[in-house]
Coordinates of C-alpha atoms in Angstrom, one line a residue:
M1325 CA 0.0 0.0 0.0
K1326 CA 1.3 3.4 -1.0
G1327 CA 2.1 5.6 2.1
P1328 CA 1.9 9.4 2.5
Q1329 CA 4.2 11.5 0.3
R1330 CA 7.3 12.8 2.1
Y1331 CA 9.2 16.1 1.7
D1332 CA 12.1 17.7 3.3
V1333 CA 9.9 20.6 4.3
V1334 CA 6.2 21.3 4.3
V1335 CA 5.3 25.0 4.5
V1336 CA 1.7 25.9 5.5
G1337 CA 0.7 29.1 3.8
A1338 CA 2.0 30.8 0.6
G1339 CA 2.0 34.4 1.8
F1340 CA 4.8 36.7 2.5
A1341 CA 6.8 34.6 5.0
G1342 CA 5.9 31.2 3.6
S1343 CA 7.0 32.1 0.0
L1344 CA 10.3 33.5 1.2
V1345 CA 11.1 30.4 3.4
A1346 CA 10.2 28.1 0.5
K1347 CA 12.4 30.0 -1.9
A1348 CA 15.4 30.1 0.5
L1349 CA 15.2 26.3 1.2
G1350 CA 14.4 25.3 -2.4
E1351 CA 17.5 27.2 -3.5
R1352 CA 19.5 25.1 -1.1
G1353 CA 18.3 22.0 -2.7
W1354 CA 15.6 20.9 -0.3
R1355 CA 12.3 19.4 -1.6
V1356 CA 9.6 21.8 -0.3
L1357 CA 5.8 21.4 -0.5
V1358 CA 3.8 24.5 0.1
L1359 CA 0.1 24.0 1.1
E1360 CA -2.0 27.1 0.6
A1361 CA -5.6 27.2 1.9
G1362 CA -6.8 29.7 -0.7
A1363 CA -7.3 29.6 -4.4
G1364 CA -4.8 30.7 -7.0
T1365 CA -2.1 29.4 -9.2
R1366 CA 1.6 30.0 -10.0
D1367 CA 0.5 31.8 -13.2
A1368 CA 1.1 35.2 -11.7
W1369 CA 0.2 37.1 -14.8
Q1370 CA -3.1 35.4 -15.4
D1371 CA -4.1 35.6 -11.7
H1372 CA -3.1 39.2 -11.7
Q1373 CA -5.2 40.1 -14.7
D1374 CA -8.2 38.3 -13.2
A1375 CA -7.7 40.2 -9.9
V1376 CA -7.5 43.6 -11.7
R1377 CA -10.8 42.8 -13.6
A1378 CA -12.5 41.8 -10.4
F1379 CA -11.3 45.0 -8.7
H1380 CA -12.5 47.2 -11.6
T1381 CA -16.0 45.7 -11.4
A1382 CA -16.3 45.5 -7.6
V1383 CA -19.1 47.6 -6.2
V1384 CA -17.3 48.1 -2.9
K1385 CA -13.5 48.2 -3.3
T1386 CA -12.3 46.6 0.0
P1387 CA -8.8 45.1 0.4
T1388 CA -10.3 41.7 -0.4
A1389 CA -12.3 42.8 -3.4
P1390 CA -9.9 41.7 -6.2
Y1391 CA -9.2 38.2 -4.9
R1392 CA -11.1 35.0 -5.3
T1393 CA -12.7 34.0 -2.1
T1394 CA -13.9 30.4 -1.3
A1395 CA -16.4 29.1 1.1
A1396 CA -13.9 26.4 2.3
A1397 CA -11.3 29.0 3.2
P1398 CA -13.1 32.3 4.0
S1399 CA -11.3 35.6 4.5
P1400 CA -12.3 38.1 7.1
D1401 CA -13.4 41.4 5.5
V1402 CA -13.7 45.0 6.8
L1403 CA -17.4 44.8 5.9
D1404 CA -17.8 42.1 8.6
L1405 CA -18.0 44.8 11.3
T1406 CA -20.5 47.5 12.0
G1407 CA -20.8 50.0 14.8
G1408 CA -23.6 51.7 16.6
R1409 CA -24.8 53.2 19.9
D1410 CA -25.1 49.7 21.5
G1411 CA -21.5 48.7 20.5
F1412 CA -20.2 46.8 17.5
Q1413 CA -21.6 43.8 15.7
A1414 CA -19.6 41.1 13.9
H1415 CA -21.0 39.2 11.0
G1416 CA -18.2 37.3 9.3
Y1417 CA -15.7 34.5 9.7
L1418 CA -14.1 35.7 12.9
L1419 CA -16.2 35.4 16.0
Q1420 CA -15.6 38.5 18.1
R1421 CA -16.0 38.1 21.8
G1422 CA -14.0 41.0 23.3
A1423 CA -14.9 44.4 24.6
L1424 CA -13.7 45.9 21.3
P1425 CA -13.5 44.6 17.8
Y1426 CA -10.3 43.2 16.2
A1427 CA -10.7 45.3 13.1
S1428 CA -8.2 43.9 10.6
P1429 CA -9.0 41.7 7.6
Y1430 CA -6.6 39.2 6.1
L1431 CA -6.5 37.2 2.9
R1432 CA -6.7 33.4 2.4
V1433 CA -5.6 33.2 -1.2
N1434 CA -2.3 32.3 -2.9
G1435 CA 0.1 35.1 -1.9
G1436 CA -2.0 35.9 1.2
S1437 CA -2.4 39.4 2.6
G1438 CA 0.9 40.2 0.8
N1439 CA -1.2 40.8 -2.3
A1440 CA -3.0 43.7 -0.7
W1441 CA -0.5 45.2 1.6
T1442 CA 0.5 48.9 1.6
G1443 CA 4.1 48.3 0.3
L1444 CA 5.5 50.4 3.1
A1445 CA 8.8 48.7 4.1
L1446 CA 10.1 50.3 7.3
R1447 CA 12.6 48.8 9.7
M1448 CA 11.7 48.7 13.4
H1449 CA 13.6 51.1 15.6
P1450 CA 16.2 49.5 17.9
E1451 CA 14.2 50.7 20.9
D1452 CA 11.2 48.7 19.6
F1453 CA 13.0 45.4 20.4
R1454 CA 13.1 46.5 24.1
A1455 CA 9.5 47.5 24.7
G1456 CA 9.4 45.7 28.0
E1457 CA 12.0 48.0 29.4
F1458 CA 9.5 50.8 29.1
G1459 CA 7.0 49.0 31.3
H1460 CA 4.6 47.9 28.6
G1461 CA 4.9 44.7 26.6
R1462 CA 7.8 42.4 26.1
N1463 CA 11.4 42.5 25.1
W1464 CA 12.6 40.4 22.1
P1465 CA 15.3 37.7 22.8
I1466 CA 17.2 39.3 19.9
G1467 CA 18.0 42.9 19.1
Y1468 CA 18.2 45.2 16.1
A1469 CA 21.9 44.2 15.5
D1470 CA 20.9 40.5 15.3
L1471 CA 18.3 41.2 12.6
E1472 CA 20.2 43.9 10.7
P1473 CA 21.9 41.6 8.2
Y1474 CA 18.5 40.0 7.4
Y1475 CA 16.9 43.4 7.0
R1476 CA 19.4 43.9 4.2
L1477 CA 18.7 40.5 2.7
A1478 CA 14.9 41.2 2.8
E1479 CA 15.3 44.7 1.2
G1480 CA 17.2 43.0 -1.7
E1481 CA 14.7 40.2 -2.0
I1482 CA 11.6 42.3 -2.1
G1483 CA 13.2 45.4 -3.6
V1484 CA 13.1 48.5 -1.4
A1485 CA 13.4 52.1 -2.5
A1486 CA 14.6 54.6 0.1
D1487 CA 17.3 57.1 1.1
V1488 CA 19.7 55.5 3.6
E1489 CA 21.1 58.9 4.8
E1490 CA 17.6 60.2 5.5
Q1491 CA 16.8 57.0 7.5
R1492 CA 20.0 57.4 9.5
R1493 CA 19.5 61.0 10.3
A1494 CA 15.8 61.3 10.8
V1495 CA 14.9 57.9 12.2
G1496 CA 18.2 57.1 13.9
L1497 CA 18.5 53.6 12.3
P1498 CA 22.0 52.1 12.2
F1499 CA 23.2 50.8 8.8
P1500 CA 26.6 49.6 7.7
E1501 CA 28.7 52.5 6.5
D1502 CA 28.7 51.5 2.8
Y1503 CA 25.1 50.3 2.6
V1504 CA 22.5 51.8 0.2
F1505 CA 19.0 50.6 -0.6
P1506 CA 18.4 48.7 -3.9
M1507 CA 16.5 51.7 -5.3
H1508 CA 16.5 55.4 -4.8
G1509 CA 13.6 56.7 -2.7
L1510 CA 10.4 57.6 -4.5
P1511 CA 9.6 61.3 -4.9
R1512 CA 7.4 63.1 -2.4
S1513 CA 3.8 63.7 -3.1
Y1514 CA 2.7 67.3 -3.5
L1515 CA 0.9 66.9 -0.1
D1516 CA 4.2 65.8 1.5
A1517 CA 5.9 69.0 0.1
V1518 CA 3.1 71.2 1.3
L1519 CA 3.1 69.7 4.8
A1520 CA 6.9 69.8 5.0
E1521 CA 6.9 73.5 4.2
A1522 CA 4.4 74.1 6.9
V1523 CA 5.8 71.9 9.7
D1524 CA 9.5 71.2 9.2
G1525 CA 11.5 72.8 12.0
N1526 CA 8.5 73.5 14.1
H1527 CA 7.6 71.6 17.3
A1528 CA 4.6 69.8 18.6
R1529 CA 3.9 68.8 22.2
D1530 CA 1.8 66.0 23.6
P1531 CA 0.6 65.8 27.3
Y1532 CA 3.0 62.9 28.1
Q1533 CA 6.2 64.4 26.9
G1534 CA 8.5 66.7 28.9
Q1535 CA 10.0 68.3 25.8
P1536 CA 8.3 69.2 22.6
T1537 CA 9.2 67.1 19.5
E1538 CA 10.8 68.7 16.5
L1539 CA 8.8 68.0 13.4
S1540 CA 10.2 66.8 10.1
V1541 CA 8.6 65.1 7.1
V1542 CA 10.6 62.0 6.2
G1543 CA 10.4 59.8 3.1
T1544 CA 9.0 56.3 3.8
P1545 CA 10.9 53.2 2.5
Q1546 CA 8.8 51.6 -0.2
A1547 CA 8.7 48.0 -1.6
R1548 CA 7.7 49.3 -5.0
N1549 CA 9.9 50.0 -7.9
G1550 CA 11.8 53.3 -8.2
P1551 CA 15.1 54.2 -10.0
P1552 CA 17.7 51.5 -9.4
N1553 CA 20.7 52.6 -7.3
P1554 CA 23.9 51.7 -9.2
A1555 CA 25.8 51.8 -5.9
Y1556 CA 23.8 48.9 -4.4
D1557 CA 25.6 45.7 -3.5
H1558 CA 29.0 47.3 -3.6
G1559 CA 28.5 48.7 -7.1
R1560 CA 26.8 45.7 -8.7
G1561 CA 23.6 47.6 -8.9
Y1562 CA 20.0 46.3 -8.8
R1563 CA 17.6 45.1 -11.4
P1564 CA 13.9 45.8 -10.4
D1565 CA 11.4 43.0 -10.9
G1566 CA 8.6 44.6 -12.9
H1567 CA 7.6 48.1 -14.0
R1568 CA 8.4 51.3 -12.1
C1569 CA 5.7 52.8 -9.9
A1570 CA 3.4 54.8 -12.2
G1571 CA 1.4 56.4 -9.5
Y1572 CA -1.8 54.3 -9.6
A1573 CA -3.8 55.0 -6.5
S1574 CA -5.2 51.4 -6.1
C1575 CA -2.0 49.7 -4.8
V1576 CA -4.1 48.7 -1.8
P1577 CA -5.5 46.3 -2.7
I1578 CA -3.8 45.8 -6.1
C1579 CA -1.1 47.5 -8.2
P1580 CA -2.1 47.3 -11.9
E1581 CA 1.6 47.8 -13.0
Q1582 CA 2.9 45.2 -10.6
A1583 CA 5.4 47.7 -9.4
K1584 CA 4.7 46.8 -5.7
Y1585 CA 6.2 43.7 -4.3
T1586 CA 3.9 40.8 -3.7
P1587 CA 4.8 37.2 -2.7
M1588 CA 3.9 36.2 -6.3
K1589 CA 7.2 37.7 -7.4
T1590 CA 9.1 35.4 -5.0
Q1591 CA 7.0 32.4 -6.2
A1592 CA 8.1 33.2 -9.7
R1593 CA 11.7 32.7 -8.6
W1594 CA 11.0 29.4 -6.8
P1595 CA 13.3 26.6 -8.1
A1596 CA 11.9 23.3 -9.4
T1597 CA 12.3 21.8 -5.9
V1598 CA 9.4 23.8 -4.6
T1599 CA 5.8 22.5 -5.2
L1600 CA 2.7 24.6 -4.6
R1601 CA -0.6 23.0 -3.8
T1602 CA -3.5 25.4 -3.4
R1603 CA -7.0 24.8 -2.1
A1604 CA -5.3 22.7 0.6
V1605 CA -6.5 23.5 4.1
V1606 CA -4.2 22.0 6.7
N1607 CA -6.5 21.1 9.6
R1608 CA -4.3 19.1 12.0
L1609 CA -0.7 18.3 12.8
R1610 CA 0.1 15.0 14.5
A1611 CA 3.1 14.6 16.8
T1612 CA 5.0 11.6 18.1
S1613 CA 5.5 11.0 21.8
T1614 CA 8.9 12.8 21.6
G1615 CA 7.2 15.9 20.2
R1616 CA 8.3 15.7 16.6
I1617 CA 5.6 16.4 14.0
S1618 CA 5.0 13.2 12.1
E1619 CA 2.0 14.0 9.9
I1620 CA 0.4 17.0 8.3
C1621 CA -3.3 16.4 7.6
Y1622 CA -5.0 18.6 5.0
Q1623 CA -8.3 18.9 3.1
L1624 CA -8.3 19.4 -0.6
Y1625 CA -11.4 21.1 -2.1
R1626 CA -12.3 22.1 -5.7
D1627 CA -15.5 24.1 -5.5
D1628 CA -15.4 27.8 -4.6
T1629 CA -18.9 27.7 -3.0
G1630 CA -19.1 24.4 -1.1
G1631 CA -17.3 22.3 1.4
E1632 CA -16.9 19.0 -0.5
H1633 CA -13.4 17.8 -0.1
T1634 CA -11.0 14.9 0.2
S1635 CA -8.6 14.3 3.1
H1636 CA -4.9 13.7 2.8
T1637 CA -1.7 13.4 4.8
V1638 CA 1.9 14.2 4.0
E1639 CA 5.1 13.8 6.0
A1640 CA 8.2 16.0 6.3
D1641 CA 11.4 16.4 8.2
M1642 CA 10.5 20.0 9.0
V1643 CA 7.2 21.8 9.1
V1644 CA 6.8 25.6 8.8
L1645 CA 3.5 27.3 9.8
A1646 CA 3.2 30.5 7.8
A1647 CA -0.5 30.9 7.5
H1648 CA -1.1 34.3 9.4
A1649 CA -1.0 35.0 13.1
I1650 CA -4.6 34.0 13.6
E1651 CA -4.6 30.9 11.4
N1652 CA -1.2 29.7 12.8
A1653 CA -2.6 29.9 16.3
K1654 CA -5.9 28.2 15.3
L1655 CA -3.9 25.3 13.8
L1656 CA -1.7 24.9 16.9
L1657 CA -4.8 25.0 19.2
V1658 CA -6.7 22.4 17.1
S1659 CA -3.7 20.1 17.1
G1660 CA -3.1 20.6 20.9
L1661 CA 0.5 21.5 20.2
A1662 CA 3.0 23.9 21.9
T1663 CA 1.0 24.0 25.1
R1664 CA 3.8 24.2 27.7
S1665 CA 3.7 28.0 28.1
D1666 CA -0.1 28.5 27.7
Q1667 CA 0.8 31.3 25.3
V1668 CA -0.6 29.9 22.0
G1669 CA -3.2 32.3 20.7
R1670 CA -2.5 34.9 23.4
N1671 CA -0.9 38.4 22.9
L1672 CA -2.9 39.2 19.8
M1673 CA -1.7 42.6 18.6
D1674 CA -2.4 45.1 15.8
H1675 CA -1.7 48.7 15.1
P1676 CA -4.9 50.5 16.2
A1677 CA -4.9 53.4 13.7
L1678 CA -6.3 56.8 14.7
L1679 CA -7.3 58.8 11.6
T1680 CA -7.8 62.5 11.3
W1681 CA -9.0 64.3 8.2
G1682 CA -9.4 67.8 6.9
L1683 CA -9.2 70.3 4.0
T1684 CA -6.2 72.4 3.0
R1685 CA -6.7 76.0 1.9
E1686 CA -5.5 75.2 -1.7
P1687 CA -5.8 72.1 -3.9
I1688 CA -3.2 69.4 -3.1
G1689 CA -4.0 66.8 -5.7
P1690 CA -5.0 63.8 -3.6
Y1691 CA -6.0 60.3 -4.8
R1692 CA -2.7 59.9 -6.8
G1693 CA 0.4 57.8 -6.2
P1694 CA 1.0 55.3 -3.4
G1695 CA -1.2 55.6 -0.3
S1696 CA 1.6 57.2 1.7
T1697 CA 5.1 58.4 0.6
S1698 CA 6.2 60.2 3.8
G1699 CA 5.6 60.4 7.5
I1700 CA 6.7 62.1 10.7
E1701 CA 8.9 59.9 12.9
G1702 CA 9.6 61.8 16.1
F1703 CA 6.9 60.2 18.2
R1704 CA 8.1 56.6 17.6
F1705 CA 10.7 56.6 20.4
G1706 CA 11.9 58.3 23.5
P1707 CA 11.0 58.2 27.2
A1708 CA 7.4 59.3 26.6
R1709 CA 6.6 55.7 25.6
R1710 CA 6.7 54.9 29.3
R1711 CA 3.6 57.1 29.7
R1712 CA 1.7 56.6 26.5
A1713 CA 2.0 54.2 23.5
P1714 CA 4.3 55.5 20.8
F1715 CA 3.0 56.2 17.4
R1716 CA 4.1 57.0 13.9
V1717 CA 2.4 59.7 11.7
E1718 CA 1.7 58.5 8.2
I1719 CA 0.7 61.1 5.7
G1720 CA -2.1 59.8 3.6
N1721 CA -2.3 60.6 -0.1
W1722 CA -5.7 59.1 -0.8
G1723 CA -8.0 61.8 0.6
W1724 CA -10.5 60.5 3.1
N1725 CA -10.8 57.0 1.6
W1726 CA -9.8 55.0 4.6
A1727 CA -11.9 57.0 7.1
L1728 CA -15.1 57.8 5.1
G1729 CA -14.9 55.9 1.8
P1730 CA -14.1 56.8 -1.8
P1731 CA -15.1 60.1 -3.4
D1732 CA -17.7 58.5 -5.7
R1733 CA -20.0 58.8 -2.6
D1734 CA -19.7 62.6 -3.0
V1735 CA -20.9 62.3 -6.6
A1736 CA -23.9 60.3 -5.5
D1737 CA -24.7 62.8 -2.7
L1738 CA -24.5 65.8 -5.0
L1739 CA -26.7 64.1 -7.6
R1740 CA -29.3 63.5 -5.0
Q1741 CA -29.2 67.2 -4.3
N1742 CA -29.8 67.9 -8.0
V1743 CA -26.3 69.3 -8.6
F1744 CA -25.3 68.6 -12.2
G1745 CA -23.0 69.6 -15.0
K1746 CA -20.5 72.4 -14.6
R1747 CA -21.6 73.1 -11.0
L1748 CA -21.1 69.5 -10.1
R1749 CA -17.6 69.5 -11.5
Q1750 CA -16.7 72.7 -9.6
V1751 CA -18.1 71.5 -6.3
L1752 CA -16.3 68.1 -6.6
A1753 CA -13.0 69.8 -7.6
D1754 CA -13.2 72.1 -4.6
R1755 CA -14.3 69.4 -2.1
I1756 CA -12.1 66.5 -3.2
G1757 CA -9.0 68.3 -4.4
R1758 CA -8.2 69.7 -0.9
R1759 CA -8.7 66.5 1.1
F1760 CA -6.0 65.0 3.1
M1761 CA -5.7 62.5 6.0
L1762 CA -3.2 61.8 8.8
Q1763 CA -2.9 58.2 10.0
F1764 CA -1.5 57.6 13.5
E1765 CA -0.3 54.0 13.8
I1766 CA -0.2 53.3 17.5
E1767 CA 1.8 50.5 19.2
Q1768 CA -0.2 47.9 21.0
E1769 CA 1.7 46.0 23.7
A1770 CA 1.5 42.2 24.1
D1771 CA -1.4 41.5 26.4
P1772 CA -2.1 37.8 27.2
A1773 CA -5.9 38.6 27.6
N1774 CA -6.0 39.5 23.9
R1775 CA -6.2 36.1 22.4
V1776 CA -7.4 33.6 19.7
T1777 CA -9.4 30.6 21.0
L1778 CA -11.5 28.0 19.2
A1779 CA -15.2 28.0 18.8
P1780 CA -16.1 24.3 18.5
D1781 CA -19.8 25.1 18.2
H1782 CA -19.1 27.3 15.1
R1783 CA -17.5 25.4 12.3
D1784 CA -16.5 26.3 8.7
R1785 CA -17.7 24.5 5.6
L1786 CA -15.0 21.9 6.0
G1787 CA -16.1 21.1 9.6
N1788 CA -13.2 22.9 11.3
P1789 CA -13.7 25.2 14.3
R1790 CA -13.7 28.9 13.6
P1791 CA -11.4 31.3 15.5
A1792 CA -12.9 33.3 18.3
L1793 CA -11.2 36.6 19.2
H1794 CA -11.0 38.4 22.6
Y1795 CA -9.7 41.9 22.1
R1796 CA -9.4 45.1 24.0
L1797 CA -7.2 48.2 24.1
S1798 CA -5.2 49.2 27.2
D1799 CA -5.3 52.6 28.8
H1800 CA -1.6 52.9 27.6
V1801 CA -2.8 52.6 24.0
K1802 CA -5.7 55.0 24.6
R1803 CA -3.3 57.6 26.1
G1804 CA -1.4 57.2 22.8
M1805 CA -4.7 58.2 21.0
V1806 CA -5.0 61.2 23.3
A1807 CA -1.5 62.3 22.4
A1808 CA -1.9 61.6 18.7
K1809 CA -5.1 63.7 18.5
Q1810 CA -3.4 66.6 20.2
V1811 CA -0.4 66.3 17.8
S1812 CA -2.9 66.2 14.9
D1813 CA -4.5 69.4 16.2
Q1814 CA -1.1 71.2 16.1
L1815 CA -0.3 69.9 12.7
F1816 CA -3.6 71.1 11.3
A1817 CA -3.0 74.5 12.9
L1818 CA 0.5 74.8 11.3
L1819 CA -1.0 73.8 8.0
D1820 CA -3.9 76.2 8.4
A1821 CA -6.3 73.4 7.5
E1822 CA -9.9 72.8 8.3
D1823 CA -10.3 69.8 10.6
H1824 CA -13.3 67.7 9.6
T1825 CA -12.5 64.8 12.0
E1826 CA -15.5 63.5 13.8
Y1827 CA -15.7 60.2 15.7
R1828 CA -19.3 58.9 16.2
P1829 CA -21.0 55.6 17.2
V1830 CA -22.2 54.8 13.7
A1831 CA -22.2 51.8 11.5
S1832 CA -19.1 52.8 9.6
M1833 CA -17.1 53.2 12.9
P1834 CA -17.1 49.9 14.8
G1835 CA -13.9 51.0 16.6
Y1836 CA -15.6 53.9 18.3
L1837 CA -14.7 54.3 22.0
E1838 CA -14.7 57.0 24.7
F1839 CA -11.7 57.6 27.0
E1840 CA -11.4 60.3 29.7
G1841 CA -14.4 62.2 28.3
Q1842 CA -13.2 62.2 24.7
S1843 CA -14.5 60.3 21.7
F1844 CA -12.1 58.3 19.5
C1845 CA -12.3 55.7 16.8
Y1846 CA -9.6 53.3 15.7
W1847 CA -9.2 51.3 12.4
G1848 CA -7.4 48.0 12.0
A1849 CA -4.1 48.3 10.2
G1850 CA -4.0 44.6 9.1
H1851 CA -0.9 43.9 11.3
G1852 CA -1.9 40.9 13.4
G1853 CA 0.9 39.6 15.5
G1854 CA 1.9 38.0 18.8
T1855 CA -0.1 34.8 18.8
H1856 CA 2.9 32.4 18.9
I1857 CA 5.1 34.8 20.7
M1858 CA 8.9 34.6 20.6
G1859 CA 10.9 34.5 23.9
G1860 CA 14.0 33.3 25.7
S1861 CA 12.2 30.6 27.8
P1862 CA 9.8 27.7 27.0
H1863 CA 7.8 28.7 30.0
D1864 CA 6.6 32.1 28.8
S1865 CA 6.9 31.9 25.0
V1866 CA 5.9 29.6 22.1
V1867 CA 8.9 29.9 19.8
N1868 CA 12.6 30.6 20.3
Q1869 CA 14.6 33.3 18.5
W1870 CA 14.6 31.1 15.4
Q1871 CA 10.8 30.9 15.4
Q1872 CA 11.2 27.2 16.3
C1873 CA 8.6 25.8 18.7
W1874 CA 10.1 25.0 22.0
D1875 CA 8.0 21.9 22.4
H1876 CA 8.5 20.6 18.8
P1877 CA 12.0 20.7 17.4
N1878 CA 10.9 20.1 13.8
L1879 CA 8.0 22.7 13.9
Y1880 CA 8.5 26.4 13.1
A1881 CA 5.8 29.1 13.4
V1882 CA 6.9 32.1 11.3
G1883 CA 5.4 35.5 10.6
C1884 CA 4.2 38.4 12.7
G1885 CA 2.7 35.9 15.2
S1886 CA 6.2 35.4 16.5
M1887 CA 6.9 39.1 17.2
P1888 CA 6.9 40.1 20.9
S1889 CA 6.2 43.7 19.9
L1890 CA 5.3 45.5 16.7
G1891 CA 6.8 48.9 17.4
T1892 CA 5.2 51.6 15.3
S1893 CA 6.3 50.5 11.8
N1894 CA 4.5 48.4 9.3
P1895 CA 5.8 44.9 10.2
S1896 CA 6.1 43.2 6.8
L1897 CA 9.8 44.0 6.3
T1898 CA 10.6 42.7 9.8
M1899 CA 8.5 39.6 9.1
A1900 CA 10.5 39.0 5.9
A1901 CA 13.8 39.5 7.7
L1902 CA 12.8 37.0 10.4
A1903 CA 11.7 34.5 7.8
L1904 CA 15.0 34.6 6.0
R1905 CA 16.9 34.3 9.3
S1906 CA 14.7 31.2 10.2
A1907 CA 15.3 29.7 6.8
E1908 CA 19.1 29.7 7.5
H1909 CA 18.5 28.0 10.8
L1910 CA 16.2 25.4 9.1
D1911 CA 18.8 24.7 6.6
R1912 CA 21.4 24.0 9.4
E1913 CA 18.9 21.8 11.2
L1914 CA 18.2 19.8 8.1
L1915 CA 21.9 19.4 7.3
A1916 CA 22.5 18.2 10.9
T1917 CA 19.7 15.7 10.5
R1918 CA 21.2 14.3 7.3
T1919 CA 24.6 14.1 9.0
C1920 CA 23.2 12.2 11.9
V1921 CA 21.4 9.7 9.5
T1922 CA 24.6 9.3 7.5
V1923 CA 26.7 8.7 10.5
A1924 CA 24.1 6.1 11.9
K1925 CA 24.1 4.2 8.6
E1926 CA 27.9 4.2 8.5
A1927 CA 27.9 2.7 12.0
L1928 CA 25.6 -0.1 11.0
R1929 CA 27.9 -1.2 8.2

């Protein structure tokens, strides 16, 4: 009887981290099987064209709109949540059982959420690895210096455009003396320039800081193609993968030019030793009495709308979970694995984003180019993070899209008011052409009470328990919101802008809350993390510094779920650096296993 197929490595999830690990191990000659729950193929061009068409015809253009969804592997969507005076309501795949909603979607499709990410590729600040020293959250078992070489590897793999001198000077990031990014930084938007003229060299104060912070508009590193830097890689230069950024304003959820990095670019470079199997939902891992993972069980489905499937098993020397922070935790919980620390599923984090929006005095040409090309970095670090959560100010180029929806709603409103023709065009130009938004991404510390659990009474179409989320925001985070709003007020004043920000308990604001007599609302940034947290001891963490499970030596859980803190930067670049670092460790472990087997066979001769 034919037994299960066997591979050197099975990777669960073909998103950002999974695609990078598969490529790194495949290039070293290991046979890798990638099991992806969602639909899709390795025909990146055809899948991309299908997604662009789906996006163009979607009535509501959410981050999931371009991508094929399936009943067997559903994706949470921003439309799953609604707010109101009686609190929020959840209607989708995720069961929400906390005081506040976890407001971030993610994609279960080939390429994962890496298809729809913002493309902002910031490094974490060295201080972010020591969050616990400030009394809120946890320290990492490694520091910035340990990860720095892998940041460089990741920036080369995904293609980052930025100005290294600006990142040194304005953010305080250490780089090797001769390092440059693969591509020169993208140009500022006109809004960036207007804001810089108004605020650079001025100061803003928040109630938790002893000294005011000097303001400076700083370019944001981008994983989208710009002019190659001939000085990169000691003068060898860099060849971008795909077209240069042409300024489309739809790169979240999809870049028509493919100028933005997605995991599909990495998959296109996979060697023949890597095999992709989509529509394959891994539903259980089995372990031996010694803790080694012996079998990976998965369900293979064909129909987008139903749950009919066949069941399969596969074996591997090493198993890598790379299915998203929530899905990784769900699979560990279903399988009863990594239980020693009681931390699986706990410490669920995101970047609660406070948005403020207004009108400039003169037109600033919004709704063009990447969603954000610059930010203000001075509130990310410093002693004030002991008293309130740190935050990064992201300057939004897409008007009021994220907060209130796209401008076609204005057209509908004006038509209902019988405004037509030339008058319609004049009103729209005045109203839309002056819109801008500031996005404050606030650090959320690791809190064991924020967690993923299983809901055995609520099962998906394949019969697997759905994840239930318990989520709240600490007063530390809420004080970060207080500070962010006060900084926003000062920025609006310097810009001489009209502030139209208004937080209300309405359907479109499920993240509405009140704190110390003030109203706020947060939006999910899509940066789920912490659920298989990394640490220096098996008694208080799930994985070690290599993202290897303490309890299961041949099981790795990679991705943002391993991160003990998220800092204030978008975490994808850090996730990529961690994945490449873990791939090197996996390779060493596999080589050691082979050496042991060879030595044992020699001894038997």
